[in-house]
Short mmCIF file of C-alpha atoms in Angstrom, two decimals:
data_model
loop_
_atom_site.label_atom_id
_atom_site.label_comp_id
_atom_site.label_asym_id
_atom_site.label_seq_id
_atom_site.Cartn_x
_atom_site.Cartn_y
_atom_site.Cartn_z
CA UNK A 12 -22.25 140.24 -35.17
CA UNK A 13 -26.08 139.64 -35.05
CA UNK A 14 -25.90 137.63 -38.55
CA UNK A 15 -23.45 135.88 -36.90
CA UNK A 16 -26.04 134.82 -33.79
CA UNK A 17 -28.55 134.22 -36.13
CA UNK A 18 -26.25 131.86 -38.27
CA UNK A 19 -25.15 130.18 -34.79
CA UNK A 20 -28.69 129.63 -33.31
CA UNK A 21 -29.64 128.37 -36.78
CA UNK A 22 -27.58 125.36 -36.52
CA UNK A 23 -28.38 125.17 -33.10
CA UNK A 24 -31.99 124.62 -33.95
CA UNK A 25 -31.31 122.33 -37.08
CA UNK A 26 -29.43 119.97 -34.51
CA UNK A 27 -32.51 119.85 -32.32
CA UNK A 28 -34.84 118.83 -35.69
CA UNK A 29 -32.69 115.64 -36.68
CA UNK A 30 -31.90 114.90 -33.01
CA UNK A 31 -28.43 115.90 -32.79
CA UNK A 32 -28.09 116.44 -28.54
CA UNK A 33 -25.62 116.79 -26.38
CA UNK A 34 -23.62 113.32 -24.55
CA UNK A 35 -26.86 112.97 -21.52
CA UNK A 36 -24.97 112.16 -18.09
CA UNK A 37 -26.24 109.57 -16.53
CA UNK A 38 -26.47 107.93 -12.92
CA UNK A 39 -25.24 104.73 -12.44
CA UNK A 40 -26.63 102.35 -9.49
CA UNK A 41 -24.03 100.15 -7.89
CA UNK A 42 -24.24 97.62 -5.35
CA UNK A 43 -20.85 96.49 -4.05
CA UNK A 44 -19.29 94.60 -1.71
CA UNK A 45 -17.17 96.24 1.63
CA UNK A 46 -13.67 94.82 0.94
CA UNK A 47 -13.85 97.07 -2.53
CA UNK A 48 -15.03 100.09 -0.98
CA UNK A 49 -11.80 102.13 -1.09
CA UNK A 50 -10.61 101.10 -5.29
CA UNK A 51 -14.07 101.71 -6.07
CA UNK A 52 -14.62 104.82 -4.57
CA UNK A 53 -11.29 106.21 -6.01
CA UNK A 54 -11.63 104.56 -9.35
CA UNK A 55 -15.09 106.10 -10.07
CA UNK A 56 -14.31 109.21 -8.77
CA UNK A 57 -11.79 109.24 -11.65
CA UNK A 58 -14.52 107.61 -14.01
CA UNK A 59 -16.97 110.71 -12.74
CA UNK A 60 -14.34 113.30 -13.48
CA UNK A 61 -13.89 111.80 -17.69
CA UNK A 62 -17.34 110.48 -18.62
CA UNK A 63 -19.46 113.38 -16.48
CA UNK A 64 -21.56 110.30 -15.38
CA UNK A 65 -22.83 109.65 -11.78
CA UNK A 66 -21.99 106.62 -9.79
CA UNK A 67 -24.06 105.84 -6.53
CA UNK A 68 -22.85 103.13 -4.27
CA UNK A 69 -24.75 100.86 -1.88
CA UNK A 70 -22.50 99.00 0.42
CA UNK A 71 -22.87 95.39 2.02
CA UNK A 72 -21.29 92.72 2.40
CA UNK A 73 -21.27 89.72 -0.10
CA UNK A 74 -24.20 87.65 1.46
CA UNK A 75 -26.36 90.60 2.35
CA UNK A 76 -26.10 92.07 -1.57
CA UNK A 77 -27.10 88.86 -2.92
CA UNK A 78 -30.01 88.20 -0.54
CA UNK A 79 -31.57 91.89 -1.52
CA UNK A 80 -30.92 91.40 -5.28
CA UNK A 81 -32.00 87.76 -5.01
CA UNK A 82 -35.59 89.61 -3.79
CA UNK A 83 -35.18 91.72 -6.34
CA UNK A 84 -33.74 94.67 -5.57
CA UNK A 85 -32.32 96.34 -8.98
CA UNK A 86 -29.07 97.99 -9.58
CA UNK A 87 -26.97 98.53 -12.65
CA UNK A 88 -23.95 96.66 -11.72
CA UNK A 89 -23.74 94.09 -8.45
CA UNK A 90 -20.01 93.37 -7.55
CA UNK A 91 -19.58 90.98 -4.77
CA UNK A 92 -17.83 87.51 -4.78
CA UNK A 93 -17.52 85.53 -8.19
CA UNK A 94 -19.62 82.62 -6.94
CA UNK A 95 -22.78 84.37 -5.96
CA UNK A 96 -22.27 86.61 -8.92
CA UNK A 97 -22.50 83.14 -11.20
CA UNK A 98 -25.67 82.03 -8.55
CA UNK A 99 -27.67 85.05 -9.53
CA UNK A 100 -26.71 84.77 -13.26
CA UNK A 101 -28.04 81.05 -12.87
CA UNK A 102 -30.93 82.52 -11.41
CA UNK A 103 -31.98 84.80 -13.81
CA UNK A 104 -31.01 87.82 -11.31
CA UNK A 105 -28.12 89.14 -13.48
CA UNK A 106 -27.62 88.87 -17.17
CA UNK A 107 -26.06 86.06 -18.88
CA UNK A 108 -22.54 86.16 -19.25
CA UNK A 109 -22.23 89.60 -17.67
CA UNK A 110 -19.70 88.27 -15.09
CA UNK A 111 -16.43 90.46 -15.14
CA UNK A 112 -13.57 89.67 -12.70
CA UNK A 113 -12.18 93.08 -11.15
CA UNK A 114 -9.95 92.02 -8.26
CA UNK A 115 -8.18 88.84 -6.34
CA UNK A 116 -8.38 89.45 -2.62
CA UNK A 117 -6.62 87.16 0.25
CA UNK A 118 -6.58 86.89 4.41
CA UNK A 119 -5.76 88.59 6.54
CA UNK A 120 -5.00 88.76 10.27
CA UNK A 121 -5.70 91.44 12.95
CA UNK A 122 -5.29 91.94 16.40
CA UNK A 123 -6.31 95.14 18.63
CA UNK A 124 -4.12 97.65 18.80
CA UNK A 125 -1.84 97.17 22.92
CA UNK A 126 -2.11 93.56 22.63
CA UNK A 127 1.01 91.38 22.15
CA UNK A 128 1.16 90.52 18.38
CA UNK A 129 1.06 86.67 17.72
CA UNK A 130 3.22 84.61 15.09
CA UNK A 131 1.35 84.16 11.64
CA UNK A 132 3.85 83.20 9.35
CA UNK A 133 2.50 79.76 9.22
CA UNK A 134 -0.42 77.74 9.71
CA UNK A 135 1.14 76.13 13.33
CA UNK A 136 1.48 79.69 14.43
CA UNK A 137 -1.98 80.66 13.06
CA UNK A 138 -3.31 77.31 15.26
CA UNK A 139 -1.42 78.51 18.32
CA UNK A 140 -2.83 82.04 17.94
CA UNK A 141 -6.31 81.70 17.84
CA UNK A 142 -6.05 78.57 20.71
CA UNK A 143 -4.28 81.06 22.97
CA UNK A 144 -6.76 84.21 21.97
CA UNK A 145 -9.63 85.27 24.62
CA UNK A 146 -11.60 85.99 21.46
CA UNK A 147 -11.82 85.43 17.66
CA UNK A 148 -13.78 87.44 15.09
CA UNK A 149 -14.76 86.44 11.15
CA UNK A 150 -16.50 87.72 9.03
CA UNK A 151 -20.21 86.01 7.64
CA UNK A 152 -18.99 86.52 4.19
CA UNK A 153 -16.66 84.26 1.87
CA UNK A 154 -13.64 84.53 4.00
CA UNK A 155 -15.61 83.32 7.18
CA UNK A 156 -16.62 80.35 5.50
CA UNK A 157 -13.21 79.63 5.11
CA UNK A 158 -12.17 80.20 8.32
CA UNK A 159 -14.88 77.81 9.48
CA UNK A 160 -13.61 75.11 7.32
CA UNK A 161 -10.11 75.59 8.27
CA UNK A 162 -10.21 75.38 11.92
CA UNK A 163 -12.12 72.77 11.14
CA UNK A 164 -9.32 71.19 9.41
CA UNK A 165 -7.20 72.24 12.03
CA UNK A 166 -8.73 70.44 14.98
CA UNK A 167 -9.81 73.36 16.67
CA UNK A 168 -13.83 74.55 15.88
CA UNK A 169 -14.84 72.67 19.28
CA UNK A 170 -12.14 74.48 21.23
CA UNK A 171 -12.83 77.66 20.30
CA UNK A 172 -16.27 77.81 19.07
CA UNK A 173 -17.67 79.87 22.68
CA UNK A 174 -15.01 82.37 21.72
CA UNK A 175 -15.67 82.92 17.51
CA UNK A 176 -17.45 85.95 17.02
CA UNK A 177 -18.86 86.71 13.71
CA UNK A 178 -20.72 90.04 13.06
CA UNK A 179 -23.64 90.32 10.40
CA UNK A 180 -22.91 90.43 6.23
CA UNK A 181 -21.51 93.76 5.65
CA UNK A 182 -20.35 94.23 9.41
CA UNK A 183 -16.07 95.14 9.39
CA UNK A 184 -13.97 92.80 11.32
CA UNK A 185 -11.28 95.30 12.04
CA UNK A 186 -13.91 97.64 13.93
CA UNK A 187 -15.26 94.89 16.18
CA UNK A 188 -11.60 94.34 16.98
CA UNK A 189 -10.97 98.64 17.46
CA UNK A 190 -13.91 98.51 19.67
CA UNK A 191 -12.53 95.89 22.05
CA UNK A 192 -15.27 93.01 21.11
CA UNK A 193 -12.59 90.81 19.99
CA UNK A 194 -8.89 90.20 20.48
CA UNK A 195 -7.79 88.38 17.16
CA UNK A 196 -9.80 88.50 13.63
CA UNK A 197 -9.82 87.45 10.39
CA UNK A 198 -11.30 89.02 7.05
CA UNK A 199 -10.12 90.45 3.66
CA UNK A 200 -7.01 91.69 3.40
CA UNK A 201 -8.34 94.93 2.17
CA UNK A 202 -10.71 95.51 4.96
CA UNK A 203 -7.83 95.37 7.99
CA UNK A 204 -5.17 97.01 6.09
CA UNK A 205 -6.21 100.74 7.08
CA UNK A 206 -8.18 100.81 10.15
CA UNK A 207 -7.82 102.46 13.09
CA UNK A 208 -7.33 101.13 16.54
CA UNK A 209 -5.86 97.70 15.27
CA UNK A 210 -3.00 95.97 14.55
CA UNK A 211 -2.41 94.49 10.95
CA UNK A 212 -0.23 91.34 11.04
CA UNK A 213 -0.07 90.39 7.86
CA UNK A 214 -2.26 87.73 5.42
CA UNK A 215 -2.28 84.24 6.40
CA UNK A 216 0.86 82.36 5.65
CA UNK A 217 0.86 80.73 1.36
CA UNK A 218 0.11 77.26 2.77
CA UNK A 219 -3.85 78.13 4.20
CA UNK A 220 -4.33 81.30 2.12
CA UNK A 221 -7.31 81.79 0.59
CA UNK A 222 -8.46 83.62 -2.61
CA UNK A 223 -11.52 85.33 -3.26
CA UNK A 224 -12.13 86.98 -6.49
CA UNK A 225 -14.96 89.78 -6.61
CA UNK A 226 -16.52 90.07 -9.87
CA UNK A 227 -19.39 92.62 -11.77
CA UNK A 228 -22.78 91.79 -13.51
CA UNK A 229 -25.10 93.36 -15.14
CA UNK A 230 -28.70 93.37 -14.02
CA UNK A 231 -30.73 91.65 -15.82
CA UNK A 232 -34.02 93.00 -16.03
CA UNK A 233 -33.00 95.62 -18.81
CA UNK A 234 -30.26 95.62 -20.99
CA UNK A 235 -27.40 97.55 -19.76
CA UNK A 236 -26.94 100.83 -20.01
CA UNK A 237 -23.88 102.61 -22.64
CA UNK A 238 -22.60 104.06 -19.18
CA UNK A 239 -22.74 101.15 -16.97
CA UNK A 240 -20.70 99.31 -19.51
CA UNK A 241 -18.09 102.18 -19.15
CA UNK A 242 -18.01 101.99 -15.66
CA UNK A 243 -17.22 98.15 -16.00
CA UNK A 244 -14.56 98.74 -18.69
CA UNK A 245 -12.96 100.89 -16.33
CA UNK A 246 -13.31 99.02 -13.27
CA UNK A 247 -11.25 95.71 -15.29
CA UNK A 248 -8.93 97.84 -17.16
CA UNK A 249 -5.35 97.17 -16.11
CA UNK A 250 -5.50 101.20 -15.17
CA UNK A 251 -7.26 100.11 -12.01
CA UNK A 252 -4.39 97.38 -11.00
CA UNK A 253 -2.68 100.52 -8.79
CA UNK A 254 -6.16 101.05 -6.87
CA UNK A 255 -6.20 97.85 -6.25
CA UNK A 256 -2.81 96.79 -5.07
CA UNK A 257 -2.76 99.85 -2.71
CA UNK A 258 -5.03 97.66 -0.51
CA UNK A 259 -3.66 94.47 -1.14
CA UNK A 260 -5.85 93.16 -4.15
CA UNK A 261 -4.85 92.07 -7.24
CA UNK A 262 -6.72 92.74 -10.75
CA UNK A 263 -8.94 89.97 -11.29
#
């Protein structure tokens, strides 16, 4: 038995001399966007539980992420909307051609829970709704821009514009709404789907839908890390699609 030890802590010690050492766990720095919160908490828990590495989220929404990295705030992996992730690789922020798409994301349409729910199977109905609401809420983000340009489209951004309220980059639609500061909002699908104290209607009818695709980079101060390229293999692999689609995303 003791030869045996001997013979055991023997290679033990020759491993340590050519530099032989066990897998090292790392920690993994992500900055993501709010409408992802839910896939990406469940699909790196999963990641967590195979690789043994650590992932640490910081939340925020789309504009707010890319102002802090933009000032150079670091982080492994950024995910937040496909356009800003291309600004920051333009600006140096991110690495080149880092840009993965994880998910596809549409509109969607809220009101607070005891109110009468409004038509919003199509874009007359949608009109009518927020004309006839006391209040309207969107979001800062990519899907308030859209709004803005729609109703502008629409005829109606002078009518309502005492009425639109629009909380700060990271700030969720569907709790302004639960909290009785607004009668009728607007945001990502996957941020009204599952929150408490509202109504979900449904996303905005095909003919004014609007797609936003959410997307990964790398940052690009150091090259990226074995793990953090795990973490983004796993976040694109079609094994994620069923995260996703449980709050209304598609893979990207």
């Amino acid at each position: 038995m003791a030869v045996r030890l001997k013979s055991v802590l023997a290679m033990i010690a020759a491993a340590a001399l050519i530099g032989i050492t066990p897998a090292r766990a790392d920690e993994i720095k992500v900055m993501a966007v709010n409408a992802l919160k839910e896939p990406l908490a469940e699909l790196a828990a999963g990641f967590e539980k195979s690789s043994g590495h650590k992932v640490i989220f910081l939340w925020g929404g789309t504009e707010a992420l890319t102002k802090r990295v933009a000032a150079g705030e670091a982080a492994d992996i950024v995910v937040i909307a496909a356009p800003n992730i291309d600004r920051l690789i333009a600006e140096g922020k991110l690495a080149a051609g880092s840009r993965a798409d994880i998910a596809k994301s549409g509109v969607g349409v809220a009101v607070r829970s005891g109110l009468p729910k409004p038509d919003v199977s199509s874009a007359e109905a949608v009109k009518r709704a927020v004309l006839e609401a006391k209040s309207v809420a969107y979001s800062t983000g990519p899907s308030g821009f859209y709004l803005a340009e729609l109703f502008n489209r629409m005829g109606v951004s002078e009518q309502i514009k005492d009425k639109v309220k629009q909380p700060p980059s990271g700030a969720q639609v569907g709790e302004l709404l639960a909290r009785g500061e607004a009668d009728l909002g607007f945001q990502q699908v996957s941020e009204l789907m599952h929150v408490k104290g509202i109504d979900y209607l449904g996303p905005l009818p095909p003919e004014i839908q609007h797609t936003t695709v959410y997307s990964a980079g790398v940052h690009g101060a150091v090259p990226p890390s074995e793990a953090a390229k795990a973490l983004v293999k796993a976040l694109t692999s079609p094994a994620a699609a069923p995260a996703l689609r449980k709050v209304g995303m598609e893979p990207g």
